Short mmCIF file of C-alpha atoms in Angstrom, two decimals:
data_model
loop_
_atom_site.label_atom_id
_atom_site.label_comp_id
_atom_site.label_asym_id
_atom_site.label_seq_id
_atom_site.Cartn_x
_atom_site.Cartn_y
_atom_site.Cartn_z
CA UNK A 739 -4.10 -2.59 23.31
CA UNK A 740 -7.85 -2.86 22.80
CA UNK A 741 -9.24 -5.90 21.04
CA UNK A 742 -9.54 -5.41 17.28
CA UNK A 743 -13.33 -5.52 17.45
CA UNK A 744 -13.52 -2.69 20.00
CA UNK A 745 -10.87 -0.32 18.63
CA UNK A 746 -11.92 3.20 17.78
CA UNK A 747 -10.86 4.78 14.47
CA UNK A 748 -8.27 6.81 16.38
CA UNK A 749 -6.83 3.64 17.93
CA UNK A 750 -6.67 1.89 14.55
CA UNK A 751 -4.74 4.79 13.03
CA UNK A 752 -2.48 5.09 16.10
CA UNK A 753 -1.64 1.39 15.69
CA UNK A 754 -0.80 1.98 12.02
CA UNK A 755 1.50 4.87 12.92
CA UNK A 756 3.18 2.69 15.56
CA UNK A 757 3.54 -0.17 13.05
CA UNK A 758 5.35 2.13 10.63
CA UNK A 759 7.63 3.50 13.34
CA UNK A 760 11.01 1.82 13.71
CA UNK A 761 13.33 0.95 16.56
CA UNK A 762 16.88 2.19 15.86
CA UNK A 763 19.63 -0.32 16.58
CA UNK A 764 22.66 1.74 15.53
CA UNK A 765 24.79 1.58 12.41
CA UNK A 766 21.86 2.35 10.06
CA UNK A 767 20.08 -0.75 11.31
CA UNK A 768 16.41 -0.68 12.38
CA UNK A 769 13.80 -3.11 13.64
CA UNK A 770 10.26 -2.97 12.29
CA UNK A 771 7.39 -3.90 14.55
CA UNK A 772 5.07 -6.76 13.72
CA UNK A 773 1.32 -6.54 13.37
CA UNK A 774 -0.28 -8.16 16.44
CA UNK A 775 -3.44 -9.18 14.55
CA UNK A 776 -1.60 -10.59 11.55
CA UNK A 777 -2.77 -13.68 9.71
CA UNK A 778 0.67 -15.27 9.36
CA UNK A 779 2.04 -13.46 6.32
CA UNK A 780 3.42 -9.92 6.33
CA UNK A 781 1.45 -7.55 4.10
CA UNK A 782 3.74 -6.25 1.35
CA UNK A 783 2.71 -2.64 1.91
CA UNK A 784 3.89 -2.91 5.51
CA UNK A 785 7.38 -4.04 4.47
CA UNK A 786 7.60 -1.30 1.80
CA UNK A 787 6.51 1.43 4.20
CA UNK A 788 8.86 0.28 6.97
CA UNK A 789 11.78 0.02 4.54
CA UNK A 790 11.06 3.53 3.26
CA UNK A 791 10.94 4.71 6.88
CA UNK A 792 14.34 3.12 7.55
CA UNK A 793 15.84 4.88 4.54
CA UNK A 794 14.23 8.16 5.57
CA UNK A 795 15.89 7.96 9.00
CA UNK A 796 19.32 8.24 7.31
CA UNK A 797 18.54 11.26 5.10
CA UNK A 798 18.59 14.97 5.88
CA UNK A 799 15.18 16.16 7.13
CA UNK A 800 14.87 18.70 4.30
CA UNK A 801 14.81 15.94 1.67
CA UNK A 802 11.63 14.01 0.90
CA UNK A 803 11.17 10.70 -0.88
CA UNK A 804 10.22 11.06 -4.53
CA UNK A 805 10.49 7.41 -5.64
CA UNK A 806 11.03 3.86 -4.45
CA UNK A 807 11.54 0.51 -6.14
CA UNK A 808 11.16 -2.78 -4.28
CA UNK A 809 11.46 -6.50 -4.93
CA UNK A 810 9.72 -9.04 -2.74
CA UNK A 811 12.07 -11.99 -2.26
CA UNK A 812 10.39 -14.22 0.32
CA UNK A 813 7.10 -14.17 2.25
CA UNK A 814 7.42 -12.37 5.58
CA UNK A 815 6.24 -13.95 8.83
CA UNK A 816 3.87 -11.94 11.04
CA UNK A 817 5.26 -13.71 14.10
CA UNK A 818 8.71 -12.17 13.71
CA UNK A 819 10.02 -8.58 13.67
CA UNK A 820 11.78 -7.40 10.49
CA UNK A 821 15.36 -6.12 10.45
CA UNK A 822 16.16 -3.28 8.03
CA UNK A 823 19.77 -2.47 7.04
CA UNK A 824 20.37 0.73 5.08
CA UNK A 825 23.24 1.50 2.69
CA UNK A 826 23.99 5.18 1.98
CA UNK A 827 24.78 5.11 -1.73
CA UNK A 828 24.59 8.82 -2.51
CA UNK A 829 24.27 12.22 -0.89
CA UNK A 830 24.50 14.79 -3.66
CA UNK A 831 23.59 18.46 -3.78
CA UNK A 832 19.92 17.74 -4.51
CA UNK A 833 19.41 13.98 -4.28
CA UNK A 834 20.11 11.19 -1.82
CA UNK A 835 19.85 7.49 -2.64
CA UNK A 836 19.48 4.61 -0.21
CA UNK A 837 19.37 0.82 -0.47
CA UNK A 838 17.53 -1.20 2.15
CA UNK A 839 17.55 -4.93 2.81
CA UNK A 840 14.73 -6.28 4.97
CA UNK A 841 15.43 -9.62 6.65
CA UNK A 842 13.83 -12.14 8.96
CA UNK A 843 15.65 -15.01 10.62
CA UNK A 844 18.80 -14.05 8.71
CA UNK A 845 17.18 -14.27 5.25
CA UNK A 846 16.30 -11.28 3.04
CA UNK A 847 12.58 -10.87 2.33
CA UNK A 848 12.67 -7.52 0.49
CA UNK A 849 15.13 -5.23 -1.29
CA UNK A 850 14.24 -1.57 -1.70
CA UNK A 851 15.92 1.42 -3.28
CA UNK A 852 14.62 4.90 -2.48
CA UNK A 853 15.55 8.33 -3.76
CA UNK A 854 15.11 11.59 -1.87
CA UNK A 855 15.18 15.15 -3.20
CA UNK A 856 15.68 18.62 -1.79
CA UNK A 857 12.55 20.50 -2.96
CA UNK A 858 13.20 22.87 -5.88
CA UNK A 859 11.02 24.73 -8.39
CA UNK A 860 10.89 23.66 -12.04
CA UNK A 861 8.62 23.35 -15.09
CA UNK A 862 5.36 21.61 -14.23
CA UNK A 863 2.31 20.15 -15.94
CA UNK A 864 -0.15 17.30 -15.45
CA UNK A 865 -1.49 15.44 -18.47
CA UNK A 866 -3.96 12.91 -16.99
CA UNK A 867 -7.16 14.35 -15.59
CA UNK A 868 -8.86 12.73 -12.64
CA UNK A 869 -11.79 10.59 -13.82
CA UNK A 870 -15.28 11.87 -13.15
CA UNK A 871 -16.58 9.45 -10.50
CA UNK A 872 -19.14 9.61 -7.65
CA UNK A 873 -18.08 11.32 -4.44
CA UNK A 874 -16.90 9.02 -1.62
CA UNK A 875 -19.76 10.15 0.64
CA UNK A 876 -22.22 8.57 -1.81
CA UNK A 877 -20.49 5.17 -1.64
CA UNK A 878 -20.65 2.43 0.98
CA UNK A 879 -17.43 1.45 2.72
CA UNK A 880 -15.80 -1.71 1.38
CA UNK A 881 -15.43 -2.85 5.00
CA UNK A 882 -19.18 -2.80 5.53
CA UNK A 883 -19.75 -4.76 2.31
CA UNK A 884 -17.19 -7.38 3.29
CA UNK A 885 -18.71 -7.65 6.74
CA UNK A 886 -22.07 -8.58 5.21
CA UNK A 887 -20.53 -11.07 2.81
CA UNK A 888 -18.17 -12.69 5.34
CA UNK A 889 -21.01 -14.95 6.50
CA UNK A 890 -20.64 -16.83 3.21
CA UNK A 891 -16.92 -17.46 3.71
CA UNK A 892 -15.66 -20.55 5.59
CA UNK A 893 -13.80 -20.11 8.87
CA UNK A 894 -10.14 -19.43 8.23
CA UNK A 895 -7.66 -16.85 7.00
CA UNK A 896 -9.84 -15.40 4.23
CA UNK A 897 -12.76 -14.82 6.58
CA UNK A 898 -10.41 -13.26 9.14
CA UNK A 899 -9.07 -10.90 6.48
CA UNK A 900 -12.59 -9.95 5.42
CA UNK A 901 -13.61 -9.08 8.98
CA UNK A 902 -10.37 -7.49 10.24
CA UNK A 903 -10.79 -3.76 11.04
CA UNK A 904 -8.73 -1.58 8.73
CA UNK A 905 -7.13 1.79 9.56
CA UNK A 906 -7.93 2.82 5.96
CA UNK A 907 -11.44 3.46 4.68
CA UNK A 908 -11.72 2.15 1.10
CA UNK A 909 -14.81 2.95 -0.99
CA UNK A 910 -14.97 1.28 -4.40
CA UNK A 911 -16.71 3.13 -7.20
CA UNK A 912 -17.49 -0.08 -9.10
CA UNK A 913 -19.79 -2.47 -7.29
CA UNK A 914 -18.03 -5.55 -5.97
CA UNK A 915 -19.36 -9.02 -5.26
CA UNK A 916 -16.66 -10.81 -3.30
CA UNK A 917 -18.72 -14.03 -3.19
CA UNK A 918 -19.79 -14.39 -6.85
CA UNK A 919 -17.68 -11.92 -8.84
CA UNK A 920 -18.37 -11.35 -12.53
CA UNK A 921 -15.79 -11.01 -15.26
CA UNK A 922 -15.13 -7.34 -15.94
CA UNK A 923 -12.61 -4.96 -17.43
CA UNK A 924 -9.36 -4.68 -15.43
CA UNK A 925 -9.93 -1.08 -14.35
CA UNK A 926 -11.03 0.14 -10.94
CA UNK A 927 -11.54 3.37 -9.03
CA UNK A 928 -11.32 3.40 -5.24
CA UNK A 929 -11.52 6.33 -2.84
CA UNK A 930 -9.46 5.99 0.34
CA UNK A 931 -8.28 7.82 3.44
CA UNK A 932 -7.24 6.81 6.94
CA UNK A 933 -10.19 6.43 9.31
CA UNK A 934 -8.81 9.15 11.62
CA UNK A 935 -6.41 12.08 11.35
CA UNK A 936 -2.65 11.62 11.06
CA UNK A 937 0.09 13.84 12.50
CA UNK A 938 1.15 16.62 10.11
CA UNK A 939 4.45 14.98 9.09
CA UNK A 940 5.00 14.70 5.31
CA UNK A 941 7.32 11.69 5.70
CA UNK A 942 4.61 9.83 7.64
CA UNK A 943 2.00 10.56 4.96
CA UNK A 944 4.39 9.18 2.32
CA UNK A 945 4.92 6.05 4.42
CA UNK A 946 1.18 5.57 4.85
CA UNK A 947 0.61 5.99 1.11
CA UNK A 948 3.36 3.42 0.48
CA UNK A 949 1.47 1.05 2.76
CA UNK A 950 -1.85 1.70 0.98
CA UNK A 951 -0.43 1.51 -2.56
CA UNK A 952 -0.02 -2.30 -2.34
CA UNK A 953 -3.72 -2.93 -1.74
CA UNK A 954 -5.44 -2.64 -5.11
CA UNK A 955 -3.27 -3.56 -8.09
CA UNK A 956 -3.41 -7.37 -8.06
CA UNK A 957 -7.12 -7.29 -7.28
CA UNK A 958 -7.60 -5.30 -10.49
CA UNK A 959 -5.46 -7.73 -12.49
CA UNK A 960 -7.74 -10.71 -11.71
CA UNK A 961 -11.01 -8.95 -12.55
CA UNK A 962 -11.15 -10.35 -16.13
CA UNK A 963 -11.15 -13.88 -14.66
CA UNK A 964 -14.27 -13.32 -12.56
CA UNK A 965 -12.26 -14.18 -9.45
CA UNK A 966 -11.29 -12.37 -6.25
CA UNK A 967 -8.72 -12.68 -3.51
CA UNK A 968 -11.28 -14.01 -1.04
CA UNK A 969 -12.62 -17.06 -2.92
CA UNK A 970 -9.33 -18.98 -2.65
CA UNK A 971 -9.21 -19.91 -6.35
CA UNK A 972 -6.19 -17.73 -7.16
CA UNK A 973 -2.97 -17.40 -5.21
CA UNK A 974 -1.64 -13.85 -5.49
CA UNK A 975 1.60 -12.32 -4.25
CA UNK A 976 3.45 -9.11 -5.12
CA UNK A 977 6.77 -9.60 -6.93
CA UNK A 978 7.96 -6.02 -7.34
CA UNK A 979 6.58 -2.57 -6.66
CA UNK A 980 7.52 0.95 -7.74
CA UNK A 981 6.06 4.19 -6.44
CA UNK A 982 6.68 7.81 -7.42
CA UNK A 983 5.62 10.75 -5.25
CA UNK A 984 4.84 13.79 -7.41
CA UNK A 985 3.28 16.28 -4.99
CA UNK A 986 2.57 16.70 -1.29
CA UNK A 987 -0.70 15.31 0.03
CA UNK A 988 -2.45 14.15 3.17
CA UNK A 989 -3.30 10.45 3.48
CA UNK A 990 -6.08 11.28 5.95
CA UNK A 991 -8.01 13.20 3.26
CA UNK A 992 -9.93 11.53 0.44
CA UNK A 993 -7.81 10.43 -2.52
CA UNK A 994 -8.78 8.44 -5.59
CA UNK A 995 -6.75 5.36 -6.58
CA UNK A 996 -7.22 4.61 -10.29
CA UNK A 997 -5.79 1.20 -11.23
CA UNK A 998 -5.61 -0.76 -14.46
CA UNK A 999 -3.99 -3.98 -15.62
CA UNK A 1000 -3.04 -3.93 -19.32
CA UNK A 1001 -1.53 -7.45 -19.29
CA UNK A 1002 -1.56 -10.78 -17.47
CA UNK A 1003 0.10 -14.08 -18.39
CA UNK A 1004 2.66 -16.73 -17.44
CA UNK A 1005 1.32 -16.74 -13.86
CA UNK A 1006 2.01 -13.00 -13.55
CA UNK A 1007 -0.18 -9.92 -13.58
CA UNK A 1008 0.95 -6.37 -14.33
CA UNK A 1009 -0.77 -3.32 -12.91
CA UNK A 1010 -0.33 0.42 -12.78
CA UNK A 1011 -2.06 3.09 -10.77
CA UNK A 1012 -2.52 6.82 -10.42
CA UNK A 1013 -3.44 8.53 -7.17
CA UNK A 1014 -5.32 11.84 -7.21
CA UNK A 1015 -6.30 14.22 -4.45
CA UNK A 1016 -9.95 15.16 -4.29
CA UNK A 1017 -9.25 18.46 -6.07
CA UNK A 1018 -7.75 16.57 -9.04
CA UNK A 1019 -4.00 16.79 -8.40
CA UNK A 1020 -1.98 13.76 -9.49
CA UNK A 1021 0.19 13.13 -6.43
CA UNK A 1022 1.58 9.62 -7.01
CA UNK A 1023 2.02 6.90 -9.64
CA UNK A 1024 2.41 3.18 -8.98
CA UNK A 1025 3.53 0.15 -11.00
CA UNK A 1026 3.51 -3.45 -9.80
CA UNK A 1027 3.90 -7.00 -11.08
CA UNK A 1028 2.62 -9.92 -9.08
CA UNK A 1029 2.31 -13.67 -9.14
CA UNK A 1030 -1.14 -15.01 -10.06
CA UNK A 1031 -1.59 -18.77 -9.89
CA UNK A 1032 -4.65 -20.98 -9.95
CA UNK A 1033 -4.89 -23.02 -6.74
#
């Protein structure tokens, strides 16, 4: 594997696809790969996406995930693989339901329930309209902004996170100052897509979106405090996460992630998000609660 500083976009995305692939161990048991450039703690989106992938392996190919609900129980360790055990709770005429327990060193770190549906036609409408925001081509990549600002961060995990190459290109509509953030309304708009093309497999695109969906919500919840995840003043961790897939999409094409946090308190922050394709289709909705503590 090439060093992280020399990887091409295609290599970064290939590594993401490999990370989300699973090693079957028989009996609806799977092993998830670990991220070789991890910083010690498993990213929640990785565990969600791998657990969804484990559930998907036990469902008929014609059925696609339409929702998942997950609870984070313990921090995951980047130095260890993750074991996923799947329970087949239901296989009905149209729906299948699966429960997944993710464990490391014999202890559960995540519980996930996922539901899958055989595609059918039915009444349809979409009430929220995609916000009118600048095109992604007119915005600078968040990675480039962080790279410039990383010089102000001390050596350590936060600086490593700021500089680590990402297989996803995020472009924030609202300007961000990760060094001296200002207090602002808990709403954000971020364009994203993978930095290179993905294989044309709907289940993979759902897994990648599951991975991406954990990136933005807690960051939005701390905006009213004038803080950010890089200054070390707030400790943040996802507690639970729910995701609904409404329509098909491609995660390697520009999508807009609209997030808001209507409430925060008692060392918790609540966030919700909507994900639109560039042509305005609402393809996914997200809800999350996370721990927010002053350090």
